Short mmCIF file of C-alpha atoms in Angstrom, two decimals:
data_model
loop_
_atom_site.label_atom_id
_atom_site.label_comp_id
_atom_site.label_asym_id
_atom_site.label_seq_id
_atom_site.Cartn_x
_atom_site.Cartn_y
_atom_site.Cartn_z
CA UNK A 24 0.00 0.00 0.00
CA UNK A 25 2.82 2.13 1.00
CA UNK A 26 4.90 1.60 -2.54
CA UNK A 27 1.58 2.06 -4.57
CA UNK A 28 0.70 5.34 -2.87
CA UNK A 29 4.55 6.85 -3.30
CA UNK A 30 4.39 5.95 -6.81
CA UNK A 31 0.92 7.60 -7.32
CA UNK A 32 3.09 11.03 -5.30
CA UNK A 33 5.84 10.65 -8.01
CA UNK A 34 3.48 10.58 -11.09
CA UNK A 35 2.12 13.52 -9.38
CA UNK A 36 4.90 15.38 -8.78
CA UNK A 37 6.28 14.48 -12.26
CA UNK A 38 3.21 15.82 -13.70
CA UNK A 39 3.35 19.18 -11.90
CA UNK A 40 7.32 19.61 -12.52
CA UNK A 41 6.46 19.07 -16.56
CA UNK A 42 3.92 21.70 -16.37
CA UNK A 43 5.44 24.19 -14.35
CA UNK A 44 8.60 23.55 -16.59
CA UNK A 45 6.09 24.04 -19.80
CA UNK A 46 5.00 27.52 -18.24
CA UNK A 47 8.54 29.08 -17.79
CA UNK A 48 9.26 28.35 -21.53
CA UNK A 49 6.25 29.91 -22.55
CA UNK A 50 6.70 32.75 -20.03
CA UNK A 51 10.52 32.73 -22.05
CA UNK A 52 9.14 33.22 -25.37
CA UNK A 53 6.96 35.88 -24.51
CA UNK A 54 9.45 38.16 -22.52
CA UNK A 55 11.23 37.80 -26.22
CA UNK A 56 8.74 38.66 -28.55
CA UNK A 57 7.64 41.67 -26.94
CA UNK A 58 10.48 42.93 -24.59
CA UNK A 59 10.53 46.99 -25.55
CA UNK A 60 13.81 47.41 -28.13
CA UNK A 61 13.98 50.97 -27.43
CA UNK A 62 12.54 54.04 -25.99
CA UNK A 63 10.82 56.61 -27.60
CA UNK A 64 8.01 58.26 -25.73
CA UNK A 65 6.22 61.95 -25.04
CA UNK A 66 6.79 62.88 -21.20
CA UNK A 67 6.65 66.08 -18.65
CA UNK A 68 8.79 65.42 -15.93
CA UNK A 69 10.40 61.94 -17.45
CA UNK A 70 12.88 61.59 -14.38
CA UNK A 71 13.85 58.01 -15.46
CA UNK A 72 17.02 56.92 -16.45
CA UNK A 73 18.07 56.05 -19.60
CA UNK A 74 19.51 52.91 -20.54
CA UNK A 75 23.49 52.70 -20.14
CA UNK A 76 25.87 53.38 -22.67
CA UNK A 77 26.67 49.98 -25.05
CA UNK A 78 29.71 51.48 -25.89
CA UNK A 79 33.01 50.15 -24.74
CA UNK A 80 35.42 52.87 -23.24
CA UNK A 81 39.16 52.25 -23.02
CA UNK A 82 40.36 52.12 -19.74
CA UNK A 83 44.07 53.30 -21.06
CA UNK A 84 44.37 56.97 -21.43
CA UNK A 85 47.27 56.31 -23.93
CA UNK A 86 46.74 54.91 -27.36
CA UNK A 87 49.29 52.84 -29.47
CA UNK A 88 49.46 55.97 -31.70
CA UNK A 89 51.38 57.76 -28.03
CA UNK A 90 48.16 60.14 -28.20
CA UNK A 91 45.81 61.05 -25.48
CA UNK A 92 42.11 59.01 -25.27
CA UNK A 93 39.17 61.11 -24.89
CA UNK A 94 35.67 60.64 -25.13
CA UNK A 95 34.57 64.61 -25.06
CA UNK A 96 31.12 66.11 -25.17
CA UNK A 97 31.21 69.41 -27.27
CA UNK A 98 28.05 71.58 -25.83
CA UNK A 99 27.43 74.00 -28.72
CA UNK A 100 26.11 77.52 -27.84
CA UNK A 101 23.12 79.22 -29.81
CA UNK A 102 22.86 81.90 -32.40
CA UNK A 103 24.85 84.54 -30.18
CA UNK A 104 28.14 83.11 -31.55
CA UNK A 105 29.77 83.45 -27.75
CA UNK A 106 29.72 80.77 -25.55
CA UNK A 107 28.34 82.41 -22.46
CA UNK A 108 25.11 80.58 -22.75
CA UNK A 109 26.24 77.43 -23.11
CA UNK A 110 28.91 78.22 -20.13
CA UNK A 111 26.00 78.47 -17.97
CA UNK A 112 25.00 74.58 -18.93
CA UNK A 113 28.45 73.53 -18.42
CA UNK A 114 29.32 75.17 -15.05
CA UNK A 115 26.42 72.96 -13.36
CA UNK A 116 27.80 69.96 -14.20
CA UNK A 117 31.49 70.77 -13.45
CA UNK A 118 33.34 69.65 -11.48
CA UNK A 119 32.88 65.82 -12.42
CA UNK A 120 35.33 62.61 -12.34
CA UNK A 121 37.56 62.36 -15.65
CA UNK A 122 36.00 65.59 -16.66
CA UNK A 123 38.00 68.35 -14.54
CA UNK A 124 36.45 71.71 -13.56
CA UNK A 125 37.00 73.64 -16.38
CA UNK A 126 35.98 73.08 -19.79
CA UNK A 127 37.87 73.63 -23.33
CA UNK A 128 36.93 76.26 -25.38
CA UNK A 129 37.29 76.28 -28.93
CA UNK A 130 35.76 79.25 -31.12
CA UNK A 131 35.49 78.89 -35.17
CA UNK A 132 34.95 82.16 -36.84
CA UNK A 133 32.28 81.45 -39.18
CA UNK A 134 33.06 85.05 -40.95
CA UNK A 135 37.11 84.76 -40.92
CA UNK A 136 37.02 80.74 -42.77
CA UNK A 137 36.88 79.16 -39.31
CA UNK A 138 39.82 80.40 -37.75
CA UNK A 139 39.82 77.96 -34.67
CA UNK A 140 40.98 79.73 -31.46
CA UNK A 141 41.18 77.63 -28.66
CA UNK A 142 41.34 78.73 -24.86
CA UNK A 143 42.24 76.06 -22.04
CA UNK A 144 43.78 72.64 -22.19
CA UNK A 145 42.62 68.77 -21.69
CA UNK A 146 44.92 67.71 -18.81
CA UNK A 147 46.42 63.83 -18.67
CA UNK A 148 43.28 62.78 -16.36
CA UNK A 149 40.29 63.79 -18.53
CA UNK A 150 38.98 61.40 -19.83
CA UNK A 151 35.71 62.64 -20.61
CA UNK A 152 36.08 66.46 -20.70
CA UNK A 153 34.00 69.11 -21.55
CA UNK A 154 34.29 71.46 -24.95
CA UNK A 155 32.51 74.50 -25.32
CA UNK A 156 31.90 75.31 -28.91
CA UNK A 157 31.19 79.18 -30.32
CA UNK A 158 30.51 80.52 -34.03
CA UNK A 159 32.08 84.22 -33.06
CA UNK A 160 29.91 85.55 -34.71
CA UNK A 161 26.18 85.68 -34.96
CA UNK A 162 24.49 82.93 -36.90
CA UNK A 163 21.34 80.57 -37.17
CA UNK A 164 22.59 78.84 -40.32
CA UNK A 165 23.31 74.99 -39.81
CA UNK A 166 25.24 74.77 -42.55
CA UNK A 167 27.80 77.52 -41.12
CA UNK A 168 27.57 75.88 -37.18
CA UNK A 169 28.59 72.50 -39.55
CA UNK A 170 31.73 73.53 -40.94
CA UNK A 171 32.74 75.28 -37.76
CA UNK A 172 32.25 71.89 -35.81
CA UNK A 173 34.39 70.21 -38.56
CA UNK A 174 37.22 72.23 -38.03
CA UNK A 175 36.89 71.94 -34.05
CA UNK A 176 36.44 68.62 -34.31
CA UNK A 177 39.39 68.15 -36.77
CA UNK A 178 41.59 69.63 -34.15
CA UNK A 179 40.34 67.48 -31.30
CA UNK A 180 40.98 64.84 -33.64
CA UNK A 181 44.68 65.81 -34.73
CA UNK A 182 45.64 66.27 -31.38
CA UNK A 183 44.37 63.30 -29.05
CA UNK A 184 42.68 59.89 -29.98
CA UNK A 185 38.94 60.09 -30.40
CA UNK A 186 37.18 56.90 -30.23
CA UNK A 187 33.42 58.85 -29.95
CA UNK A 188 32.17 61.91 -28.82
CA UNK A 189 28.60 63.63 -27.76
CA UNK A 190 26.86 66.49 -28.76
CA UNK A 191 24.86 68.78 -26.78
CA UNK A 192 23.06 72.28 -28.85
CA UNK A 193 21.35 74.77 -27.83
CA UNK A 194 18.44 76.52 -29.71
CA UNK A 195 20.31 77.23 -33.01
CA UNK A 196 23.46 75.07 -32.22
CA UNK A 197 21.17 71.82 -32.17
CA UNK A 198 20.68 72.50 -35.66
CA UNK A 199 24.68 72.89 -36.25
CA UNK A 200 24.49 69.64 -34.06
CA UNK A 201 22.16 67.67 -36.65
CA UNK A 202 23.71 69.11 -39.88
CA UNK A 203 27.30 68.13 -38.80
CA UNK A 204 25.74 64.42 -38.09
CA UNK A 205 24.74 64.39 -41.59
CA UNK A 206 27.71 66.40 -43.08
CA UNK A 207 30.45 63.86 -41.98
CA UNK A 208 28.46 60.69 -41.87
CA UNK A 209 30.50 59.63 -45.46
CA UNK A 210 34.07 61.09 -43.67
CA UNK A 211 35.49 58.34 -41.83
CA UNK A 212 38.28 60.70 -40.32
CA UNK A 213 35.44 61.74 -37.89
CA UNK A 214 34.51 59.99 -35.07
CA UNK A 215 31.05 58.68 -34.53
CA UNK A 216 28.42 60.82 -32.30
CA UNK A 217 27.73 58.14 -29.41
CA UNK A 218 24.84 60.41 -27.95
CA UNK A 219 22.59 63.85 -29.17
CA UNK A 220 21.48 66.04 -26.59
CA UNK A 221 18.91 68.73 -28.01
CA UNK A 222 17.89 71.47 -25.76
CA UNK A 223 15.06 73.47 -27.07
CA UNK A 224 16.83 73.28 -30.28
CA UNK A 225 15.82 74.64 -33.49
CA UNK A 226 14.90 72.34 -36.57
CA UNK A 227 11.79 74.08 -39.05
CA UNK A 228 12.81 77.95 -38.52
CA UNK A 229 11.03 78.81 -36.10
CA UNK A 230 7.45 77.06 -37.42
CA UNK A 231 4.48 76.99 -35.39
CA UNK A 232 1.20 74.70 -36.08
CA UNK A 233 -1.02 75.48 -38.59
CA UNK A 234 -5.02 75.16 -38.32
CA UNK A 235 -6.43 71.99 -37.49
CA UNK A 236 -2.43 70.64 -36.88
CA UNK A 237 -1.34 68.73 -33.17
CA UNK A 238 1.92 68.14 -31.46
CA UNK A 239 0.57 64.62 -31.95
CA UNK A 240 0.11 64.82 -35.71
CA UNK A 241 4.24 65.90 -35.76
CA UNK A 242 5.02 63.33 -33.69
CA UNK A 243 3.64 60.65 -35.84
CA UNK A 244 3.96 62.22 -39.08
CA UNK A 245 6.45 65.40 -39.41
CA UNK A 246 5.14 69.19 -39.73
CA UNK A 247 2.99 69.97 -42.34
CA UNK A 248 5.14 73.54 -43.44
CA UNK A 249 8.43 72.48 -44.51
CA UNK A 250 10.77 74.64 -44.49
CA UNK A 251 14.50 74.92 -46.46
CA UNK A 252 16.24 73.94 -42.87
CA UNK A 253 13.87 71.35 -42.15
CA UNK A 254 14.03 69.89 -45.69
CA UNK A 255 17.73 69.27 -44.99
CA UNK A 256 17.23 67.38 -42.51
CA UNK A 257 14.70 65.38 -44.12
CA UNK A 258 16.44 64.75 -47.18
CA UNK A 259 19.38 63.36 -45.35
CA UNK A 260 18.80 62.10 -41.61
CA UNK A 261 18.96 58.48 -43.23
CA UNK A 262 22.78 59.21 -43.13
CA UNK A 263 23.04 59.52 -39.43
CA UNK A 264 24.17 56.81 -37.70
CA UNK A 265 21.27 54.67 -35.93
CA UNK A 266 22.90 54.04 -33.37
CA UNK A 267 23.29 57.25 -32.36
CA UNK A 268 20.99 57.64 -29.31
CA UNK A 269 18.73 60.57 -29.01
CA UNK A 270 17.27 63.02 -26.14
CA UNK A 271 15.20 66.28 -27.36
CA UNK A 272 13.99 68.00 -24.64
CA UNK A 273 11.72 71.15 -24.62
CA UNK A 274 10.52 73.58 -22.07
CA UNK A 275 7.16 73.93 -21.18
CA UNK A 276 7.39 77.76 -20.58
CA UNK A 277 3.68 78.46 -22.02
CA UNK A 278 0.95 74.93 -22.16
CA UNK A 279 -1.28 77.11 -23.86
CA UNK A 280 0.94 78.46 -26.90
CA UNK A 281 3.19 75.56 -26.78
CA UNK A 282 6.17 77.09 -27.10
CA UNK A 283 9.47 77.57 -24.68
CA UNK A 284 9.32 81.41 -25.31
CA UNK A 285 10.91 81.35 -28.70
CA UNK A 286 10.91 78.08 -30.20
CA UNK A 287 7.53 76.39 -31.03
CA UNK A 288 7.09 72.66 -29.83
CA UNK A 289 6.08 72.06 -32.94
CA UNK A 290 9.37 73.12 -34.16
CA UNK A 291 11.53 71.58 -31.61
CA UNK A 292 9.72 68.46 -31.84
CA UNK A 293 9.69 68.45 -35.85
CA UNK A 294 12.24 65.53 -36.56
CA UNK A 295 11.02 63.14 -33.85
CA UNK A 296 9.54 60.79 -36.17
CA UNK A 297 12.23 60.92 -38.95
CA UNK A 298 14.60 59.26 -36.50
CA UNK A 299 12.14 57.35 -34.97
CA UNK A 300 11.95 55.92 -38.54
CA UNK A 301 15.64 56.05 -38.84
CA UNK A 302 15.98 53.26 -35.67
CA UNK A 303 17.43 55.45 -33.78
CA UNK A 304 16.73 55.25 -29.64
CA UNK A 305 15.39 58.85 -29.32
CA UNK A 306 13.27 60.24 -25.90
CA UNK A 307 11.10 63.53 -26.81
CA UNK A 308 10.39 65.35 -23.73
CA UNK A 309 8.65 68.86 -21.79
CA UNK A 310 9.63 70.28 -18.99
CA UNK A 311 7.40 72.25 -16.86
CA UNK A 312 9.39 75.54 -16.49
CA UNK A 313 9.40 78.74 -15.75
CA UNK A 314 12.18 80.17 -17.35
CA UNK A 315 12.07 81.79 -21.15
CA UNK A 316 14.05 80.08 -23.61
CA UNK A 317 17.24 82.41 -23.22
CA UNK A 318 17.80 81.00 -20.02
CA UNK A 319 17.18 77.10 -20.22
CA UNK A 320 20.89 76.55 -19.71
CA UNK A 321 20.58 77.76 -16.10
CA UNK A 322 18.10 75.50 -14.99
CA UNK A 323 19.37 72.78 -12.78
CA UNK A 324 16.27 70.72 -13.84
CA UNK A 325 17.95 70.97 -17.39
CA UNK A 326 21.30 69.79 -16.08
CA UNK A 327 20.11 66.76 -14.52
CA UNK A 328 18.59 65.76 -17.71
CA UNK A 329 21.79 65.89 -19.18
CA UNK A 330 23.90 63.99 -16.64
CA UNK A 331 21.30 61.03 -15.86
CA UNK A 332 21.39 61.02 -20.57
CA UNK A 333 24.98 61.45 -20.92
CA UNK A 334 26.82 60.62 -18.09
CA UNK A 335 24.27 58.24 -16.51
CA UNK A 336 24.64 60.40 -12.77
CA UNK A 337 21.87 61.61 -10.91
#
C-alpha cells in the first residue's frame, strides 16, 4: 500500500514539474517577442534613467598611436556666436570625475574661414572632458555651425585619440548639431556621435502649427510647413548613424501656446519621427518651467537631464 501510494506522489509530482517547466518556456518566449527594443516616448517630468551606454570605453588613457584618449562632449552655444550661454549649462555639471572643472573652449569664426581659437587645455586625467563650442559671430545657419564643428572637431581629432564623442546644442546650435551628423556621416576621419542632446533646439525655422495641426500629428507624421532647414534634414537624416541615441527635450514655458518662449514645440519636436523611422533610440520630452528660452541653460532641472542622458549620474 505504502509503494503504490509513493508511486501515485511521483506521477504527481512528475506531472506538476512538466507543467510548471512548460510555463517558464512559454513565459521565455513571450518576454522575447515583446520585450521593448527601445525608448521613444512623449513625457513632462520623465525623471527616469536612460539605458546605459553599449559602448566600450578604453580604460588606457594612452593609445598605441602615443596620443591622449578622450571621449569629449562638445556643448554647442546658440545663435549669439559666444559661448556664455552654453557656459552656464556647463558650469552645473562641473566639477565631475575624468571631466575636470573647467571646460575647453574652442571658437570657429564662421566670418574669418573658421579660424579655430582655442582657450584652455585637456589635462592627462580627462577622460571625458568638456568642450565649449562658439561661431564668433552671430548665426542661425546649420550649414555655417557645420563647418565650424568640422574644423573643431578636426583639431580634437589631430591632437588626441577620439574613439566617440557627444553632442549637446542649444536653440540654433542643435541645428549645427544635426547638420554636422549628416555632413560627416560619409568622412570616416570623424569619429562617430555616441549620444545627441537637443535642448530646445531649433529644426523648421522657427514654425508653429497650422489650423487643425497637433503636437501629436508631428510626432507621428512630421510638420505639415516644410521649411528649407527642415528639408535638410529630411532629405538626409537616413545618413546619421542609428545608433546614435537621441534626447530632445523642450521647455514647457507656455501649455497654452506651446512654445518655450521662442521656439515652437512644434518646431523643436519636428524631426522626432524621422529618426524614430531612422531606428534610432530617441526620448522627446517637456519640462514644466518657468524660465524663457534664453535662459534654459541655467536650470538645474535641465542639467540633470543631461547627466542622468549622458553621463548616466543623478
Amino acid at each position: 500500500m505504502k509503494k503504490r501510494q509513493l508511486r501515485r506522489n511521483k506521477n504527481k509530482f512528475k506531472r506538476v514539474s512538466l507543467a510548471f517547466f512548460g510555463l517558464v518556456i512559454i513565459l521565455a518566449g513571450a518576454l522575447f517577442l515583446f520585450w521593448p527594443k527601445g525608448i521613444t516616448s512623449v513625457t513632462k517630468n520623465n525623471d527616469k534613467q536612460t539605458s546605459s551606454i553599449s559602448t566600450k570605453t578604453s580604460s588606457s588613457s594612452i593609445s598605441n598611436s602615443g596620443k591622449q584618449v578622450i571621449y569629449p562632449t562638445i556643448y554647442i552655444t546658440g545663435s549669439g556666436g559666444d559661448v556664455s550661454s552654453i557656459n552656464r549649462l556647463v558650469t552645473q555639471l562641473l566639477p565631475m570625475e575624468k571631466a575636470g572643472d573647467k571646460p575647453l573652449v574652442l571658437m570657429s569664426d564662421v566670418q574669418k574661414d573658421y579660424e579655430l581659437k582655442v582657450e584652455g587645455n585637456i589635462s592627462k586625467d580627462m577622460q571625458y572632458p568638456m568642450i565649449e563650442f562658439g561661431t564668433v559671430a552671430k548665426t542661425d545657419s546649420g550649414s555655417l555651425f557645420s563647418k565650424g564643428l568640422q574644423k573643431a572637431i578636426s583639431y580634437l581629432v589631430e591632437h588626441y585619440q577620439v574613439p566617440w564623442i557627444n553632442l549637446v546644442g542649444y536653440s540654433s546650435g542643435a541645428t549645427g548639431a544635426i547638420y554636422y551628423m549628416i555632413d560627416t556621416a560619409d568622412k570616416s576621419n570623424f569619429p562617430p556621435v555616441n549620444k545627441y542632446f537637443s535642448l530646445e533646439g531649433e529644426y523648421n525655422d522657427v514654425t508653429n502649427l497650422v489650423a487643425g495641426e497637433t503636437l501629436t500629428d508631428v510626432l507621428k507624421n512630421g510638420p505639415l510647413i516644410k521649411t528649407t532647414m527642415y528639408n535638410y534634414i529630411a532629405d538626409n537624416y537616413k545618413k546619421i548613424s542609428p545608433k546614435t541615441k537621441m534626447m530632445l527635450l523642450e521647455g514647457d514655458f507656455d501649455t497654452e501656446k506651446q512654445t518655450d518662449s521662442a521656439i515652437p514645440w512644434a518646431d523643436s519636436f519636428s524631426i522626432y519621427h524621422l529618426f524614430k523611422k531612422n531606428g534610432n533610440e530617441i526620448i522627446a520630452s517637456l519640462n514644466p518651467t518657468k524660465l524663457r528660452h534664453s535662459k534654459a541653460p541655467t536650470n538645474p532641472t535641465v542639467a540633470k537631464y543631461v547627466k542622468n542622458f549622458l553621463y548616466e549620474t543623478p
